[in-house]
PDB file of C-alpha atoms in Angstrom:
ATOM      1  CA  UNK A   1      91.816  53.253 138.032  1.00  0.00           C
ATOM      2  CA  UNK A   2      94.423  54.622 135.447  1.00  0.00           C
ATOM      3  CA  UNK A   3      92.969  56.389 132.697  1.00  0.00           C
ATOM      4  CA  UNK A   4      95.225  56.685 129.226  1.00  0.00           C
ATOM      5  CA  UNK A   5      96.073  61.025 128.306  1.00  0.00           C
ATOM      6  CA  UNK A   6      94.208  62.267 126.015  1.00  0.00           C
ATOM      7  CA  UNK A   7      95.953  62.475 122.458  1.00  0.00           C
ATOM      8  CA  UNK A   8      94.655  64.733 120.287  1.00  0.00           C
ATOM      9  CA  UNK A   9      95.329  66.609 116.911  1.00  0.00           C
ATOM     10  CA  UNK A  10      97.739  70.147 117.428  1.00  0.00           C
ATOM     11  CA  UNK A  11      95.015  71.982 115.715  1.00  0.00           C
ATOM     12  CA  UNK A  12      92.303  71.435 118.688  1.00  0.00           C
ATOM     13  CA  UNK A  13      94.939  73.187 120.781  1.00  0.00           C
ATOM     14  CA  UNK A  14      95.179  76.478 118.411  1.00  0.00           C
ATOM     15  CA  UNK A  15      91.233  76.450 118.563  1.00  0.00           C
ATOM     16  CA  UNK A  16      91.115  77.130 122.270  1.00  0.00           C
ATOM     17  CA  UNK A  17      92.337  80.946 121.429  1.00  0.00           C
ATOM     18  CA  UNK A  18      90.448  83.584 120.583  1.00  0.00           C
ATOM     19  CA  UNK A  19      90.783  87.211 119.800  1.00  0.00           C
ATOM     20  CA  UNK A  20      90.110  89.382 122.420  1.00  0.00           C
ATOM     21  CA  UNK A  21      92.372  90.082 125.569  1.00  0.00           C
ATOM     22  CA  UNK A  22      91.472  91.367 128.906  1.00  0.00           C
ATOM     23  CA  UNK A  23      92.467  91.802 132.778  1.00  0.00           C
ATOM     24  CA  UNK A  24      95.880  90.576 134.066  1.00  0.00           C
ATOM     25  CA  UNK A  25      97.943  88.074 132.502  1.00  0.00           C
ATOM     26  CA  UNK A  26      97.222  84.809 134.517  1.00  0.00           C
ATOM     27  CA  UNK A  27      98.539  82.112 132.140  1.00  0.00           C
ATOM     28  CA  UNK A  28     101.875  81.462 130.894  1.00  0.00           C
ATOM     29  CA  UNK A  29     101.817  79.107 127.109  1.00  0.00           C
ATOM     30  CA  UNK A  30     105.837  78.465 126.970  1.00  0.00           C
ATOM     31  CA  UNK A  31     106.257  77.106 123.340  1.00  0.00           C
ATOM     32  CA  UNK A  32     109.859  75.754 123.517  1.00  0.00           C
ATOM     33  CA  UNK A  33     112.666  75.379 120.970  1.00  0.00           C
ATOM     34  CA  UNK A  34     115.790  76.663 120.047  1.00  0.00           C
ATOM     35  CA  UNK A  35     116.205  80.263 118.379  1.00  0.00           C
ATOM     36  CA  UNK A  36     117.866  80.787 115.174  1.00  0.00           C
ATOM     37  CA  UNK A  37     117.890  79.602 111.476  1.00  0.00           C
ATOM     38  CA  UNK A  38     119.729  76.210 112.684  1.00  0.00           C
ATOM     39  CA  UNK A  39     117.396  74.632 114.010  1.00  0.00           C
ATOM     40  CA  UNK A  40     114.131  76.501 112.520  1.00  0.00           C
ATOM     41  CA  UNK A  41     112.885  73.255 111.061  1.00  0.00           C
ATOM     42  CA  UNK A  42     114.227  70.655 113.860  1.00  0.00           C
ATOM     43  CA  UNK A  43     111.686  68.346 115.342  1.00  0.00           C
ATOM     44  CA  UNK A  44     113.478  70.143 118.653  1.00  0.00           C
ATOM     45  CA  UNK A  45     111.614  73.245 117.630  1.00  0.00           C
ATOM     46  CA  UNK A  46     108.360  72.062 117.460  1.00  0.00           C
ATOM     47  CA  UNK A  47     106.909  73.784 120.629  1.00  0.00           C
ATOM     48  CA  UNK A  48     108.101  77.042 118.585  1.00  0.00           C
ATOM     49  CA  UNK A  49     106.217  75.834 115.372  1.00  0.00           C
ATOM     50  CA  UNK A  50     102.843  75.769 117.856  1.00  0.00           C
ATOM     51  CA  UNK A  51     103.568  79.333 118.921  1.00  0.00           C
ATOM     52  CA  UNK A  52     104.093  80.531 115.154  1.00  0.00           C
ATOM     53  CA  UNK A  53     100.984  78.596 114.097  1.00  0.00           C
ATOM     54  CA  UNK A  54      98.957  80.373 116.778  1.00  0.00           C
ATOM     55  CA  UNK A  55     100.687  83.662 115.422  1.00  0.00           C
ATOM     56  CA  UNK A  56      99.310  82.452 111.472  1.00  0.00           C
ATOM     57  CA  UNK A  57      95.986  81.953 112.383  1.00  0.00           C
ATOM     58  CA  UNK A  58      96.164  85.822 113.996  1.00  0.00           C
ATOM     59  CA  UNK A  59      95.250  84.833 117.722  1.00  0.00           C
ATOM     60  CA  UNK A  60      98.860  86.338 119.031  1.00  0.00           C
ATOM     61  CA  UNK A  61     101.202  88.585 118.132  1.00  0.00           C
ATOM     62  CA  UNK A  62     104.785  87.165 119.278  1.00  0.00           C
ATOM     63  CA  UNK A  63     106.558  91.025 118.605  1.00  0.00           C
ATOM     64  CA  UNK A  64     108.096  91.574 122.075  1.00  0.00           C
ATOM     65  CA  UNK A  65     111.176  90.785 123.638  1.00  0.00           C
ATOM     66  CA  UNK A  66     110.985  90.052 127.443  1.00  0.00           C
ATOM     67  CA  UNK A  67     111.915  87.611 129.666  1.00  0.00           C
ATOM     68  CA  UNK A  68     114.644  86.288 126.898  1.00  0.00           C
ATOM     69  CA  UNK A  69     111.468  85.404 125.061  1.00  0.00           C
ATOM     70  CA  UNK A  70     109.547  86.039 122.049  1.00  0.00           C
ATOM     71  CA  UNK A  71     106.176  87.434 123.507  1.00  0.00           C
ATOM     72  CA  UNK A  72     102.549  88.115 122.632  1.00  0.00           C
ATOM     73  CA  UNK A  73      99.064  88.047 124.937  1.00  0.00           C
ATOM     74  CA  UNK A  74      96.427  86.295 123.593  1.00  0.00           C
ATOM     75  CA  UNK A  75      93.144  85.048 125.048  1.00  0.00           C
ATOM     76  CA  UNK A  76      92.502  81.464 126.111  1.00  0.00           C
ATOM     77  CA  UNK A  77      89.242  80.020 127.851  1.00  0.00           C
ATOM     78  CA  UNK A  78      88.734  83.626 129.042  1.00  0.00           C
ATOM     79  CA  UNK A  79      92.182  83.971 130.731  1.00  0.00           C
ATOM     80  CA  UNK A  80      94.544  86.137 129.813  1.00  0.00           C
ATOM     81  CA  UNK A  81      97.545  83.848 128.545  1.00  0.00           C
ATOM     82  CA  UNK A  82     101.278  85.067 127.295  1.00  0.00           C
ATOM     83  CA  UNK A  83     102.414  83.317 124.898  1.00  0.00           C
ATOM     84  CA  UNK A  84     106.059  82.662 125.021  1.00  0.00           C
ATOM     85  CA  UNK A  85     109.146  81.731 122.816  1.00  0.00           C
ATOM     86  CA  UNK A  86     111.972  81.607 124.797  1.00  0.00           C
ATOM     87  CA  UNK A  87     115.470  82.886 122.981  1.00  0.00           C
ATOM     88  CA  UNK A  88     117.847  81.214 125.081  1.00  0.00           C
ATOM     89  CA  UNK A  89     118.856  77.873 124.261  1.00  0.00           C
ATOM     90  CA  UNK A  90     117.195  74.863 125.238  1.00  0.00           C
ATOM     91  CA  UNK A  91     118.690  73.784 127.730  1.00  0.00           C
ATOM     92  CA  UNK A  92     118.381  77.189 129.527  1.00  0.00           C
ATOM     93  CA  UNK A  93     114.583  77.274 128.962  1.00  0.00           C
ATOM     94  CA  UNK A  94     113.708  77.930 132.477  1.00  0.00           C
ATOM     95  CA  UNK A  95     115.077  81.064 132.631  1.00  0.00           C
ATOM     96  CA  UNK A  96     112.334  82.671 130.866  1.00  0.00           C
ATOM     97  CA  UNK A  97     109.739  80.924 132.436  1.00  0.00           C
ATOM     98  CA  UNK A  98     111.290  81.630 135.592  1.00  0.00           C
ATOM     99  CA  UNK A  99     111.158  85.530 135.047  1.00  0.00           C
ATOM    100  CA  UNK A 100     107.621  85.434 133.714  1.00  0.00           C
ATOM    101  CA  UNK A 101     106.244  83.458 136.648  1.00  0.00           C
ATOM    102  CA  UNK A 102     107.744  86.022 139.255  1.00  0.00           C
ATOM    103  CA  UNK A 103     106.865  88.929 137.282  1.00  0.00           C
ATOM    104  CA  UNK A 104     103.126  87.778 136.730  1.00  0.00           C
ATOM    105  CA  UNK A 105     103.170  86.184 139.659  1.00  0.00           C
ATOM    106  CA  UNK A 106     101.608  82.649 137.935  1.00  0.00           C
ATOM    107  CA  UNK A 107     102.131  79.914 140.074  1.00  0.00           C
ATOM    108  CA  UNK A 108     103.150  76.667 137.929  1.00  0.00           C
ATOM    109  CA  UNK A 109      99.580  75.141 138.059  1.00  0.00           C
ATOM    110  CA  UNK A 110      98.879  78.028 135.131  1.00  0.00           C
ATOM    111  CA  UNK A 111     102.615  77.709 133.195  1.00  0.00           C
ATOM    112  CA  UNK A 112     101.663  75.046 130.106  1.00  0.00           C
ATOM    113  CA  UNK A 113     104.719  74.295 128.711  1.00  0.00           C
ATOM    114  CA  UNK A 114     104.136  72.984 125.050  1.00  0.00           C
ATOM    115  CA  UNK A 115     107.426  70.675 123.907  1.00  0.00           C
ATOM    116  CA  UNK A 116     108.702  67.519 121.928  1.00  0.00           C
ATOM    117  CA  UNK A 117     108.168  64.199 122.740  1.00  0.00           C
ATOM    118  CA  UNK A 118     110.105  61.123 120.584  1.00  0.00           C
ATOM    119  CA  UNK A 119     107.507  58.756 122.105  1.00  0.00           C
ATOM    120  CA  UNK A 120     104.371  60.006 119.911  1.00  0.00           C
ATOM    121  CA  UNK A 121     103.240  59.690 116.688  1.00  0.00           C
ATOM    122  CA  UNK A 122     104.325  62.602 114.252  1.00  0.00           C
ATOM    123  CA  UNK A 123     101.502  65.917 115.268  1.00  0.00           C
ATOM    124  CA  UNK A 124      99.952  63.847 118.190  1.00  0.00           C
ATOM    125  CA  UNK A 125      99.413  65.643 121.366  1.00  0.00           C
ATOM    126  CA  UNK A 126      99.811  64.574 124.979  1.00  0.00           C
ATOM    127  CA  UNK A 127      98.307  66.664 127.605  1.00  0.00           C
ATOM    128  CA  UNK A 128      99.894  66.099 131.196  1.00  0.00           C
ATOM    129  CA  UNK A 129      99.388  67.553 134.396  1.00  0.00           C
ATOM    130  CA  UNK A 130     102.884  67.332 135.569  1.00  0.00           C
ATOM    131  CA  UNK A 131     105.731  64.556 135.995  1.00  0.00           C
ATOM    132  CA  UNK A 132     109.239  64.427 135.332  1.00  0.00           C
ATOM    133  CA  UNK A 133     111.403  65.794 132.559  1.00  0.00           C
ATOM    134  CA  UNK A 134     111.218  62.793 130.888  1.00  0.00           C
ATOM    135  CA  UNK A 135     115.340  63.161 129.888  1.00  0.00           C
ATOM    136  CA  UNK A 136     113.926  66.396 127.672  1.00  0.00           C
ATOM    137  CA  UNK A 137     116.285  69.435 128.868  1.00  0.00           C
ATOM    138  CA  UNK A 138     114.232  72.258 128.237  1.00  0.00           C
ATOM    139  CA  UNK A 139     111.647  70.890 130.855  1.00  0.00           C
ATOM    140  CA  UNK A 140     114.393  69.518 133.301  1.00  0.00           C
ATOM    141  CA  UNK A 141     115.742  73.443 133.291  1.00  0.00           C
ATOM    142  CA  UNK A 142     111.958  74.396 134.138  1.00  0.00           C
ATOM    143  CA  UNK A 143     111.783  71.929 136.832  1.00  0.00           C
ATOM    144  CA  UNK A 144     114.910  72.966 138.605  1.00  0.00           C
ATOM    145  CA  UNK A 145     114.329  76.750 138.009  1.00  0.00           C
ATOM    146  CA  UNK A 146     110.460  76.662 139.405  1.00  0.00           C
ATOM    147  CA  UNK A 147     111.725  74.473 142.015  1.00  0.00           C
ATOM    148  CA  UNK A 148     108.110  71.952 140.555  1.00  0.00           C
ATOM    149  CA  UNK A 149     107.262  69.407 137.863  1.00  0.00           C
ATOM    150  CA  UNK A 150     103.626  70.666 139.247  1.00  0.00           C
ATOM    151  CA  UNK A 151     102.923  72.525 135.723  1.00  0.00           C
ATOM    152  CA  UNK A 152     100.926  71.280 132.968  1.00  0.00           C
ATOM    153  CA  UNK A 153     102.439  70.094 129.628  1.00  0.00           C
ATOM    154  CA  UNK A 154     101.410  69.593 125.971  1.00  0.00           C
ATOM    155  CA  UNK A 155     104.197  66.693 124.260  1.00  0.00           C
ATOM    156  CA  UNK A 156     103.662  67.225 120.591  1.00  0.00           C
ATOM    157  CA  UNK A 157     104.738  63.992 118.777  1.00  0.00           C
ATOM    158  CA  UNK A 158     107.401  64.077 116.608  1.00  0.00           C
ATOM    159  CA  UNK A 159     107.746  60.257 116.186  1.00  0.00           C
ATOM    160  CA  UNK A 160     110.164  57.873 117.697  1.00  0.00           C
ATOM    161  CA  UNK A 161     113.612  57.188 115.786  1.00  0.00           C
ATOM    162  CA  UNK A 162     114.178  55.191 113.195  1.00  0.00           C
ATOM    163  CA  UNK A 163     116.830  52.407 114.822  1.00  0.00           C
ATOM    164  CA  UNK A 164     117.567  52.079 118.392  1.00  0.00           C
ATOM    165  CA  UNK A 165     121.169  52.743 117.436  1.00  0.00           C
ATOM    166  CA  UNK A 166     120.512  56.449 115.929  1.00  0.00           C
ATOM    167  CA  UNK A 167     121.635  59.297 118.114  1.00  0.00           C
ATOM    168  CA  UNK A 168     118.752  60.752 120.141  1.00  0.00           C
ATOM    169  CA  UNK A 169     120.414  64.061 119.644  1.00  0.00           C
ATOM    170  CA  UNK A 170     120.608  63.680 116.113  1.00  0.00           C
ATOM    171  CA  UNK A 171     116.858  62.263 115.896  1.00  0.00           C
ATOM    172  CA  UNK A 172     115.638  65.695 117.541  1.00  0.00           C
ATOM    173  CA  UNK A 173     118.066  68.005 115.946  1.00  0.00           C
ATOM    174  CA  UNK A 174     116.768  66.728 112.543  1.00  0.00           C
ATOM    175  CA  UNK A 175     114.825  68.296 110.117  1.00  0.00           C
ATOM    176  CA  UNK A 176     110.808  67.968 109.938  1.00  0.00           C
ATOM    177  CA  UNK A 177     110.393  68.493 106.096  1.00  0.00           C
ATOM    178  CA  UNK A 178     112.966  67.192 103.222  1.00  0.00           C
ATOM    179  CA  UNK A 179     114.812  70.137 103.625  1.00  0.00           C
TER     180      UNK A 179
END
């Protein structure tokens, strides 16, 4: 039968670190959003906001720049993971990935790509096991770079607009706090 996802609070995800790294990166965590003060607070850039809470808590440090990402190792279920922010827009998210996987050599089975989805509750999580885009652009750029939707995926709720006549665009591009 069909079983419902699993939707559970952000902070169960930032528990599965720990502190310690080891052996060959065999994980990638891509945490997307888009760089730059503009949209620092957009509900776009919550995939970034996981990445900097990991970074908080001290389980990564995200202080290197390859891949057009933001980069740190840290150590997850025993497996070495990078954690990734990538700096190119969007819409151009794959690139990064992309790069990672064929340096590393991770297949996308092990590329969890943590991202925004307007059809769950505000800091609900979704974990997936693949599918399609879904209409989000930083994941449709994954897709078509990796050449799969065959990589697993963490949609972080950031709650559905208000009216069915307000701009998707403008719903995602908004601010989180009353900033």
């Amino acid at each position: 039968g069909h079983r419902t996802p699993a939707v559970v609070p952000l902070w169960r995800v930032a528990m599965l670190f720990g502190k310690k790294e080891g052996g060959a990166v065999s994980w990638l965590l891509v945490c997307l959003g888009n760089p730059g003060i503009k949209y620092k607070d957009t509900r776009h850039n919550v995939g970034f906001h996981l990445a900097e809470a990991l970074e908080r808590r001290g389980d990564v440090k995200l202080n290197q720049l390859k891949f057009k990402a933001l980069t740190g190792t840290a150590l997850l279920g025993g497996a070495k993971v990078l954690v990734m922010k990538p700096q190119t827009m969007m819409n151009l998210s794959g690139i990064a990935v992309q790069q990672a996987a064929n340096f590393y050599k991770i297949p996308p089975e092990r590329i969890l790509v943590a991202f925004d989805d307007v059809s769950l509750p505000v800091g609900k999580l979704r974990l997936r096991p693949g599918g399609s885009a879904g209409g989000h652009n930083g994941v449709k750029d994954i897709i078509a770079r990796l050449g799969s939707n065959d990589f697993p995926r963490i949609k972080i709720g950031v709650g559905e607009k208000p009216r069915p006549d307000y701009d998707l665009a403008d719903w995602v591009l908004g601010r989180t706090t009353g900033a």
